């Protein structure tokens, strides 16, 4: 299955070309495919904040490359460049608050830097570390796809109708996706009959990105407004809701794109299984529960305008872009270290002690 999964890897959103970082501008997909180049940390941080690059693993990878670029600038300026680089770590860490992959990647880069400090090949070592972060996410996607497909097979076999939310595919990761990777894998195994994709207001990651990725590969996808999800679960024979995550706390609570929580409540009501797929870099063992997760709130203008045109009355709008699904609504969390059914603190702690499976 691994080879078939690799052969299905077609889209990528992050391209490290040695001299600069190139990001596929996800704000204008699928209508235009435009690559933007970045050579400093401020540019990368702005790209993350402005949603040029999005999706928890992808922003972690972009931030790691951002540190490589920043280190070059700082070293060229001379002086104590390692100390000066702290300002760049801070700028990148300030770009978005919820996805822990960002902080995980920055910590990994800082640990590496602390071990080499002012050595002559420090820039090269940092570049290798960022490449390793990128490559390990790609590998994690492959492992999770296989594990997720096994879970589905064990429970119900073929002819799955699944519902997904936001975009968790190649555009959101270093490989071909987390939740969308499992869906891709299940499709390759002949197990998918239909995918429903929530449009995912207000950034439309579902209609612009997920629908595009799936349609490009001939995977049958039907788009729906977010508020149709309960109706679809009731009337269309949905067997699984499969989503990604931005942060999973020590007790198994999951922060993901706003709307995920109501999907989990509805799935429980309708007897639909609920799967979360995320690499271990998304698991934050420092936070005891989802209540501690900082939830990003973006400008109300994102709700009041579509394509630059006003679509709402002139009122205040509340725009939290993530929510927290409690662990007890989740059937299974799939990571590259293994799966956790009916997650709780003990099972998560056990999982995090393990090495990767592949
Ligand atoms: O605001 P976004 O587009 O960055 O939100 C993305 C999500 O919520 C994804 O579901 C999550 O990051 C997992 S991506 C593999």
XYZ file of N, CA and C in Angstrom, residues 62-301:
720
model
N 6.841 25.199 7.667
C 7.190 26.528 7.134
C 7.992 27.323 8.177
N 7.583 27.226 9.441
C 8.295 27.969 10.496
C 9.730 27.459 10.652
N 9.921 26.147 10.515
C 11.278 25.586 10.615
C 12.174 26.161 9.515
N 11.639 26.218 8.295
C 12.419 26.822 7.205
C 12.622 28.326 7.463
N 11.628 28.941 8.096
C 11.743 30.365 8.446
C 12.953 30.611 9.333
N 13.220 29.684 10.244
C 14.396 29.814 11.126
C 15.695 29.664 10.327
N 15.695 28.773 9.355
C 16.900 28.615 8.515
C 17.198 29.933 7.792
N 16.133 30.520 7.223
C 16.315 31.790 6.492
C 16.792 32.891 7.438
N 16.176 32.940 8.630
C 16.526 33.977 9.601
C 17.974 33.815 10.064
N 18.396 32.571 10.267
C 19.772 32.324 10.726
C 20.781 32.837 9.696
N 20.456 32.663 8.416
C 21.359 33.165 7.372
C 21.494 34.690 7.461
N 20.334 35.342 7.610
C 20.335 36.811 7.686
C 21.140 37.263 8.914
N 20.884 36.616 10.063
C 21.546 37.023 11.317
C 23.047 36.755 11.262
N 23.418 35.602 10.713
C 24.847 35.260 10.686
C 25.595 36.238 9.775
N 24.963 36.573 8.649
C 25.603 37.505 7.713
C 25.803 38.881 8.362
N 24.900 39.219 9.289
C 25.003 40.531 9.955
C 26.117 40.566 10.991
N 26.615 39.371 11.380
C 27.737 39.294 12.328
C 27.277 39.445 13.770
N 28.224 39.508 14.694
C 27.898 39.625 16.123
C 27.367 38.309 16.669
N 26.656 38.392 17.790
C 26.110 37.184 18.417
C 24.798 36.813 17.718
N 24.942 36.181 16.552
C 23.755 35.906 15.731
C 22.818 34.898 16.386
N 23.364 33.998 17.211
C 22.507 33.008 17.883
C 21.555 33.724 18.846
N 22.080 34.704 19.584
C 21.221 35.477 20.499
C 20.212 36.301 19.701
N 20.679 36.889 18.609
C 19.790 37.740 17.797
C 18.636 36.936 17.195
N 18.896 35.649 16.953
C 17.886 34.786 16.318
C 16.644 34.607 17.201
N 16.785 34.860 18.497
C 15.632 34.726 19.408
C 14.467 35.613 18.960
N 14.800 36.788 18.393
C 13.736 37.693 17.924
C 12.942 37.028 16.797
N 13.633 36.243 15.968
C 12.951 35.567 14.856
C 12.087 34.407 15.362
N 12.602 33.686 16.371
C 11.772 32.653 16.990
C 10.471 33.284 17.499
N 10.608 34.468 18.129
C 9.428 35.123 18.715
C 8.444 35.560 17.630
N 8.964 36.104 16.529
C 8.081 36.564 15.440
C 7.306 35.380 14.862
N 7.996 34.275 14.653
C 7.325 33.098 14.073
C 6.320 32.503 15.062
N 6.681 32.472 16.349
C 5.787 31.892 17.363
C 4.520 32.719 17.520
N 4.609 33.997 17.148
C 3.480 34.903 17.322
C 2.510 34.850 16.137
N 2.791 34.009 15.137
C 1.996 34.081 13.906
C 0.594 33.510 14.065
N 0.461 32.343 14.679
C -0.867 31.764 14.954
C -0.776 30.992 16.273
N -1.830 31.022 17.098
C -1.688 30.479 18.456
C -2.120 29.024 18.681
N -2.971 28.455 17.836
C -3.642 27.202 18.246
C -2.866 25.941 17.867
N -2.394 25.858 16.639
C -1.723 24.623 16.202
C -0.374 24.476 16.915
N -0.237 23.414 17.696
C 0.985 23.261 18.496
C 2.176 22.835 17.643
N 1.900 22.337 16.428
C 2.985 21.931 15.524
C 3.960 23.082 15.274
N 3.427 24.303 15.275
C 4.276 25.483 15.070
C 5.325 25.572 16.181
N 4.876 25.437 17.433
C 5.781 25.580 18.583
C 6.686 24.353 18.693
N 6.130 23.206 18.341
C 6.915 21.959 18.346
C 8.093 22.100 17.377
N 7.816 22.607 16.180
C 8.879 22.735 15.167
C 9.910 23.785 15.606
N 9.434 24.897 16.161
C 10.371 25.931 16.612
C 11.242 25.409 17.758
N 10.639 24.647 18.676
C 11.429 24.075 19.782
C 12.483 23.110 19.262
N 12.090 22.335 18.258
C 13.056 21.388 17.684
C 14.233 22.131 17.056
N 13.935 23.216 16.367
C 15.007 24.015 15.754
C 15.886 24.645 16.840
N 15.248 25.107 17.923
C 16.033 25.743 18.995
C 16.925 24.710 19.697
N 16.386 23.509 19.945
C 17.187 22.442 20.567
C 18.412 22.128 19.720
N 18.177 22.041 18.419
C 19.285 21.727 17.504
C 20.345 22.833 17.576
N 19.868 24.058 17.550
C 20.765 25.211 17.596
C 21.566 25.218 18.900
N 20.885 24.913 20.003
C 21.575 24.913 21.299
C 22.697 23.890 21.346
N 22.519 22.807 20.584
C 23.559 21.768 20.615
C 24.754 22.117 19.728
N 24.545 22.986 18.725
C 25.675 23.284 17.816
C 26.222 24.691 18.010
N 25.351 25.591 18.510
C 25.717 26.989 18.760
C 26.518 27.612 17.615
N 27.740 28.029 17.868
C 28.473 28.793 16.867
C 29.373 27.944 15.964
N 29.073 26.656 15.841
C 29.955 25.822 15.013
C 29.923 26.311 13.562
N 30.991 26.011 12.835
C 31.166 26.567 11.490
C 30.032 26.155 10.549
N 29.527 24.921 10.715
C 28.492 24.467 9.775
C 27.083 24.606 10.371
N 26.907 25.536 11.293
C 25.609 25.692 11.980
C 24.456 25.901 10.994
N 24.675 26.706 9.966
C 23.583 26.979 9.028
C 23.170 25.708 8.298
N 24.166 24.923 7.933
C 23.877 23.676 7.229
C 23.116 22.706 8.139
N 23.538 22.644 9.398
C 22.878 21.738 10.350
C 21.417 22.157 10.553
N 21.174 23.457 10.646
C 19.788 23.934 10.800
C 18.949 23.590 9.572
N 19.559 23.737 8.410
C 18.831 23.399 7.175
C 18.469 21.902 7.167
N 19.427 21.073 7.581
C 19.156 19.620 7.623
C 18.038 19.305 8.618
N 17.997 20.053 9.721
C 16.953 19.812 10.726
C 15.567 20.162 10.153
N 15.486 21.284 9.453
C 14.197 21.666 8.853
C 13.775 20.634 7.805
N 14.729 20.177 7.014
C 14.407 19.149 6.011
C 13.937 17.865 6.691
N 14.546 17.542 7.837
C 14.152 16.323 8.570
C 12.735 16.464 9.131
N 12.407 17.659 9.613
C 11.038 17.905 10.112
C 10.036 17.695 8.967
N 10.385 18.243 7.811
C 9.524 18.119 6.622
C 9.360 16.640 6.231
N 10.478 15.954 6.132
C 10.452 14.557 5.691
C 9.747 13.653 6.709
N 9.935 13.946 7.999
C 9.295 13.065 8.994
C 7.787 13.263 8.987
N 7.325 14.459 8.628
C 5.871 14.632 8.523
C 5.324 13.832 7.343
N 6.089 13.827 6.262
C 5.678 13.054 5.082
C 5.578 11.564 5.429
N 6.569 11.076 6.131
C 6.573 9.668 6.562
C 5.402 9.383 7.493
N 5.158 10.322 8.418
C 4.052 10.136 9.376
C 2.725 10.012 8.633
N 2.557 10.811 7.573
C 1.327 10.729 6.779
C 1.136 9.330 6.224
N 2.209 8.754 5.716
C 2.123 7.410 5.120
C 1.713 6.374 6.163
N 2.346 6.448 7.323
C 2.051 5.477 8.384
C 0.608 5.636 8.863
N 0.197 6.896 9.057
C -1.169 7.131 9.551
C -2.214 6.657 8.545
N -1.932 6.839 7.255
C -2.889 6.386 6.242
C -3.102 4.881 6.371
N -1.992 4.162 6.536
C -2.109 2.698 6.636
C -2.852 2.289 7.906
N -2.519 2.943 9.021
C -3.173 2.596 10.292
C -4.660 2.947 10.264
N -4.973 4.110 9.684
C -6.375 4.541 9.625
C -7.204 3.601 8.760
N -6.631 3.194 7.635
C -7.336 2.256 6.751
C -7.580 0.939 7.486
N -6.602 0.470 8.240
C -6.773 -0.779 9.016
C -7.925 -0.655 10.007
N -8.012 0.503 10.655
C -9.097 0.716 11.630
C -10.448 0.606 10.926
N -10.573 1.289 9.794
C -11.849 1.273 9.061
C -12.180 -0.155 8.638
N -11.187 -0.847 8.131
C -11.403 -2.221 7.662
C -11.885 -3.110 8.810
N -11.248 -2.943 9.964
C -11.624 -3.766 11.135
C -13.056 -3.544 11.564
N -13.510 -2.293 11.436
C -14.852 -2.000 11.939
C -15.948 -2.379 10.958
N -15.793 -1.960 9.684
C -16.939 -2.180 8.790
C -16.606 -2.636 7.390
N -15.331 -2.694 7.035
C -15.000 -3.151 5.681
C -15.244 -2.117 4.611
N -15.784 -2.540 3.462
C -15.897 -1.665 2.294
C -17.120 -0.752 2.328
N -17.274 0.020 1.239
C -18.456 0.858 1.019
C -18.653 1.908 2.114
N -17.603 2.674 2.338
C -17.696 3.723 3.349
C -18.201 5.028 2.744
N -19.093 5.671 3.467
C -19.442 7.051 3.153
C -18.889 7.882 4.297
N -17.951 8.759 3.979
C -17.274 9.505 5.045
C -17.531 11.004 4.889
N -17.442 11.680 5.997
C -17.596 13.140 5.986
C -16.332 13.742 6.589
N -15.816 14.782 5.944
C -14.611 15.426 6.465
C -14.808 16.933 6.541
N -13.916 17.579 7.265
C -14.064 19.005 7.555
C -12.727 19.691 7.321
N -12.773 20.924 6.831
C -11.569 21.709 6.577
C -10.703 21.014 5.511
N -9.415 21.323 5.486
C -8.494 20.636 4.572
C -7.349 20.048 5.355
N -7.190 18.743 5.209
C -6.159 18.014 5.946
C -5.291 17.232 4.975
N -5.215 17.718 3.743
C -4.536 16.966 2.693
C -3.103 17.398 2.452
N -2.673 17.232 1.199
C -1.312 17.581 0.822
C -1.028 19.056 1.089
N -2.056 19.878 0.963
C -1.862 21.319 1.150
C -1.609 21.685 2.606
N -2.025 20.805 3.525
C -1.944 21.118 4.956
C -0.771 20.440 5.650
N -0.007 19.662 4.903
C 1.019 18.807 5.521
C 2.282 18.764 4.652
N 3.229 17.938 5.100
C 4.443 17.733 4.312
C 4.307 16.558 3.355
N 3.221 15.829 3.429
C 3.029 14.664 2.562
C 1.710 14.756 1.841
N 0.870 13.713 1.960
C -0.422 13.829 1.282
C -1.595 13.915 2.236
N -1.289 14.093 3.515
C -2.379 14.430 4.403
C -2.536 13.536 5.608
N -3.352 14.029 6.546
C -3.655 13.280 7.774
C -5.011 12.594 7.585
N -6.104 13.304 7.894
C -7.437 12.724 7.672
C -7.633 12.423 6.186
N -7.212 13.363 5.344
C -7.374 13.138 3.901
C -6.436 12.031 3.411
N -5.332 11.818 4.120
C -4.436 10.705 3.790
C -5.121 9.369 4.037
N -5.858 9.279 5.147
C -6.603 8.042 5.434
C -7.687 7.843 4.370
N -8.372 8.929 4.018
C -9.423 8.822 2.997
C -8.807 8.395 1.658
N -7.650 8.986 1.319
C -6.957 8.590 0.077
C -6.587 7.116 0.116
N -6.040 6.688 1.257
C -5.639 5.283 1.396
C -6.836 4.360 1.264
N -7.935 4.724 1.916
C -9.145 3.887 1.856
C -9.688 3.840 0.430
N -9.570 4.950 -0.274
C -10.004 4.977 -1.685
C -9.149 4.024 -2.525
N -7.834 4.071 -2.316
C -6.937 3.186 -3.074
C -7.241 1.720 -2.794
N -7.753 1.442 -1.598
C -8.100 0.067 -1.217
C -9.527 -0.303 -1.631
N -10.187 0.580 -2.362
C -11.550 0.298 -2.830
C -12.598 0.345 -1.736
N -12.328 1.116 -0.697
C -13.249 1.110 0.450
C -14.130 2.353 0.539
N -13.940 3.295 -0.372
C -14.701 4.555 -0.273
C -15.757 4.615 -1.373
N -17.003 4.835 -0.937
C -18.080 5.010 -1.903
C -18.311 6.506 -2.152
N -18.287 7.272 -1.069
C -18.590 8.699 -1.192
C -17.920 9.495 -0.079
N -17.384 10.665 -0.453
C -16.855 11.602 0.550
C -17.737 12.850 0.533
N -18.204 13.267 1.688
C -18.858 14.569 1.833
C -17.833 15.526 2.428
N -17.693 16.687 1.806
C -16.736 17.687 2.291
C -17.489 18.922 2.768
N -17.361 19.216 4.061
C -17.931 20.469 4.579
C -17.214 21.639 3.912
N -17.957 22.678 3.546
C -17.293 23.786 2.836
C -16.290 24.533 3.742
N -16.593 24.576 5.062
C -15.669 25.152 6.053
C -15.567 26.679 5.964
N -16.653 27.298 6.358
C -16.677 28.766 6.468
C -15.719 29.211 7.567
N -15.105 30.396 7.479
C -15.258 31.339 6.366
C -14.158 31.239 5.292
N -13.105 30.453 5.553
C -12.002 30.425 4.581
C -12.215 29.406 3.470
N -13.263 28.589 3.609
C -13.652 27.648 2.548
C -12.544 26.643 2.194
N -11.845 26.193 3.238
C -10.797 25.185 3.004
C -11.407 23.911 2.401
N -12.684 23.629 2.754
C -13.349 22.424 2.236
C -13.685 22.555 0.768
N -14.350 23.655 0.411
C -14.800 23.782 -0.984
C -13.654 24.124 -1.921
N -12.694 24.918 -1.467
C -11.601 25.317 -2.361
C -10.479 24.288 -2.405
N -10.138 23.711 -1.249
C -8.908 22.907 -1.167
C -9.191 21.394 -1.135
N -10.050 20.969 -0.195
C -10.329 19.526 -0.080
C -11.039 19.015 -1.330
N -12.067 19.741 -1.760
C -12.817 19.299 -2.944
C -11.879 19.235 -4.157
N -10.984 20.209 -4.256
C -10.027 20.263 -5.373
C -9.068 19.075 -5.317
N -8.494 18.836 -4.128
C -7.554 17.705 -3.994
C -8.233 16.382 -4.342
N -9.446 16.167 -3.824
C -10.121 14.885 -4.053
C -10.550 14.747 -5.512
N -11.131 15.808 -6.060
C -11.599 15.748 -7.454
C -10.432 15.492 -8.408
N -9.271 16.090 -8.125
C -8.085 15.875 -8.971
C -7.704 14.410 -9.065
N -8.025 13.660 -8.011
C -7.649 12.244 -7.994
C -8.812 11.326 -8.334
N -9.928 11.911 -8.714
C -11.086 11.093 -9.092
C -11.787 10.459 -7.900
N -11.548 10.977 -6.710
C -12.230 10.441 -5.521
C -13.596 11.123 -5.429
N -14.685 10.337 -5.360
C -16.014 10.953 -5.428
C -16.295 11.864 -4.240
N -16.437 13.154 -4.515
C -16.635 14.118 -3.432
C -17.875 14.954 -3.718
N -18.670 15.129 -2.682
C -19.844 16.013 -2.759
C -19.629 17.104 -1.713
N -19.817 18.330 -2.141
C -19.628 19.476 -1.239
C -20.937 19.806 -0.538
N -20.850 20.169 0.728
C -22.057 20.589 1.452
C -21.752 21.783 2.353
N -22.792 22.560 2.647
C -22.588 23.639 3.628
C -22.370 22.985 4.983
N -21.638 23.648 5.850
C -21.296 23.071 7.152
C -22.545 22.640 7.919
N -23.596 23.455 7.810
C -24.805 23.179 8.594
C -25.623 22.019 8.051
N -25.224 21.403 6.929
C -25.931 20.220 6.409
C -25.405 18.930 7.029
N -24.354 19.015 7.832
C -23.672 17.788 8.273
C -24.588 16.834 9.039
N -25.394 17.351 9.980
C -26.270 16.468 10.761
C -27.279 15.789 9.835
N -27.835 16.553 8.920
C -28.812 16.015 7.964
C -28.174 14.915 7.107
N -26.942 15.141 6.703
C -26.240 14.148 5.870
C -25.976 12.873 6.681
N -25.577 13.058 7.945
C -25.355 11.864 8.784
C -26.645 11.057 8.929
N -27.770 11.770 9.023
C -29.041 11.083 9.237
C -29.544 10.400 7.969
N -29.267 10.992 6.809
C -29.950 10.520 5.592
C -29.036 9.845 4.566
N -27.716 9.972 4.694
C -26.845 9.507 3.606
C -25.946 8.332 3.987
N -26.224 7.714 5.103
C -25.469 6.502 5.462
C -24.004 6.746 5.776
N -23.712 7.893 6.396
C -22.308 8.185 6.750
C -21.835 7.174 7.794
N -20.646 6.580 7.556
C -20.111 5.592 8.506
C -19.025 6.200 9.396
N -18.268 7.148 8.840
C -17.183 7.767 9.604
C -17.140 9.265 9.370
N -16.895 10.017 10.414
C -16.406 11.390 10.275
C -14.901 11.293 10.506
N -14.121 11.830 9.572
C -12.653 11.741 9.680
C -12.087 13.159 9.572
N -11.420 13.593 10.631
C -10.901 14.978 10.683
C -9.453 14.989 11.167
N -8.811 16.125 11.020
C -7.456 16.321 11.530
C -7.484 16.994 12.892
N -6.353 17.547 13.302
C -6.285 18.224 14.601
C -5.205 19.292 14.563
N -5.401 20.313 15.372
C -4.389 21.365 15.539
C -3.656 21.235 16.861
N -4.334 20.650 17.843
C -3.667 20.380 19.119
C -4.485 19.328 19.872
N -3.791 18.321 20.375
C -4.436 17.280 21.182
C -3.798 17.344 22.567
N -4.619 17.499 23.591
C -4.051 17.644 24.944
C -3.863 16.271 25.608
N -3.236 16.294 26.781
C -2.832 15.047 27.438
C -4.006 14.108 27.737
N -5.211 14.658 27.851
C -6.370 13.802 28.139
C -7.107 13.354 26.877
N -6.609 13.753 25.702
C -7.229 13.326 24.444
C -8.238 14.309 23.870
N -8.416 15.478 24.487
C -9.270 16.513 23.873
C -8.585 17.014 22.602
N -9.407 17.415 21.619
C -8.852 17.765 20.302
C -9.321 19.136 19.839
N -8.369 20.044 19.617
C -8.712 21.317 18.957
C -8.569 21.119 17.459
N -9.584 21.517 16.729
C -9.519 21.464 15.268
C -10.417 22.588 14.732
N -10.472 22.692 13.424
C -11.220 23.771 12.760
C -12.621 23.928 13.339
N -13.032 25.165 13.512
C -14.351 25.457 14.083
C -15.425 24.651 13.326
N -16.288 24.010 14.114
C -17.315 23.152 13.511
C -17.052 21.685 13.771
N -15.826 21.352 14.161
C -15.488 19.947 14.414
C -16.259 19.419 15.632
N -16.366 20.250 16.664
C -17.061 19.840 17.893
C -18.514 19.467 17.591
N -19.191 20.307 16.798
C -20.595 19.972 16.523
C -20.698 18.724 15.651
N -19.689 18.462 14.836
C -19.684 17.207 14.061
C -19.613 16.013 15.000
N -18.768 16.129 16.038
C -18.590 15.011 16.971
C -19.870 14.754 17.775
N -20.535 15.836 18.184
C -21.806 15.684 18.919
C -22.826 14.996 18.006
N -22.907 15.474 16.777
C -23.860 14.899 15.825
C -23.508 13.450 15.479
N -22.232 13.169 15.374
C -21.816 11.794 15.054
C -22.245 10.851 16.179
N -22.029 11.276 17.412
C -22.435 10.457 18.562
C -23.945 10.192 18.506
N -24.718 11.227 18.222
C -26.180 11.098 18.180
C -26.620 10.116 17.095
N -25.914 10.125 15.964
C -26.334 9.307 14.827
C -25.611 7.964 14.741
N -24.795 7.653 15.739
C -24.080 6.375 15.711
C -23.011 6.310 14.631
N -22.471 7.480 14.257
C -21.405 7.541 13.243
C -20.075 7.564 13.978
N -19.112 6.782 13.510
C -17.810 6.763 14.194
C -17.016 8.032 13.892
N -16.175 8.419 14.858
C -15.454 9.691 14.762
C -13.959 9.438 14.899
N -13.219 9.715 13.823
C -11.770 9.464 13.806
C -11.001 10.779 13.684
N -9.965 10.932 14.514
C -9.058 12.081 14.422
C -7.699 11.548 13.964
N -7.137 12.166 12.941
C -5.845 11.714 12.411
C -4.844 12.860 12.538
N -3.764 12.632 13.270
C -2.779 13.707 13.488
C -1.436 13.105 13.876
N -0.338 13.707 13.417
C 0.980 13.214 13.835
C 1.220 13.533 15.313
N 2.190 12.853 15.917
C 2.440 13.081 17.351
C 2.926 14.509 17.617
N 3.401 15.204 16.564
C 3.803 16.609 16.750
C 2.600 17.499 17.070
N 1.390 16.966 16.928
C 0.169 17.715 17.248
C -0.251 17.475 18.704
N 0.413 16.522 19.366
C 0.018 16.188 20.746
C 0.818 17.038 21.726
N 0.105 17.741 22.574
C 0.720 18.648 23.546
C 0.522 18.071 24.945
N 1.519 17.344 25.431
C 1.408 16.700 26.743
C 1.549 17.705 27.889
N 1.901 18.942 27.551
C 2.039 19.974 28.597
C 0.691 20.513 29.041
N -0.305 20.358 28.186
C -1.637 20.865 28.543
C -2.509 19.699 28.997
N -3.145 19.867 30.173
C -3.919 18.771 30.746
C -5.203 18.518 29.971
N -5.871 19.592 29.548
C -7.143 19.393 28.847
C -7.359 20.493 27.821
N -8.380 20.292 27.013
C -8.689 21.238 25.941
C -9.009 22.637 26.442
N -9.423 22.733 27.702
C -9.743 24.062 28.251
C -8.526 24.982 28.249
N -7.341 24.388 28.231
C -6.109 25.196 28.286
C -5.624 25.640 26.897
N -6.283 25.184 25.842
C -5.786 25.494 24.484
C -6.166 26.922 24.091
N -5.183 27.724 23.650
C -5.536 29.059 23.156
C -6.268 28.939 21.813
N -7.462 29.487 21.779
C -8.271 29.404 20.556
C -8.150 30.706 19.778
N -7.655 30.585 18.554
C -7.481 31.776 17.715
C -8.842 32.385 17.360
N -8.926 33.699 17.511
C -10.103 34.432 17.020
C -9.613 35.388 15.952
N -10.185 35.290 14.763
C -9.771 36.175 13.683
C -10.805 37.292 13.513
N -10.492 38.213 12.631
C -11.349 39.399 12.469
C -12.761 39.035 12.040
N -13.712 39.750 12.591
C -15.111 39.563 12.199
C -15.319 39.841 10.714
N -14.459 40.674 10.144
C -14.578 41.014 8.719
C -14.535 39.761 7.840
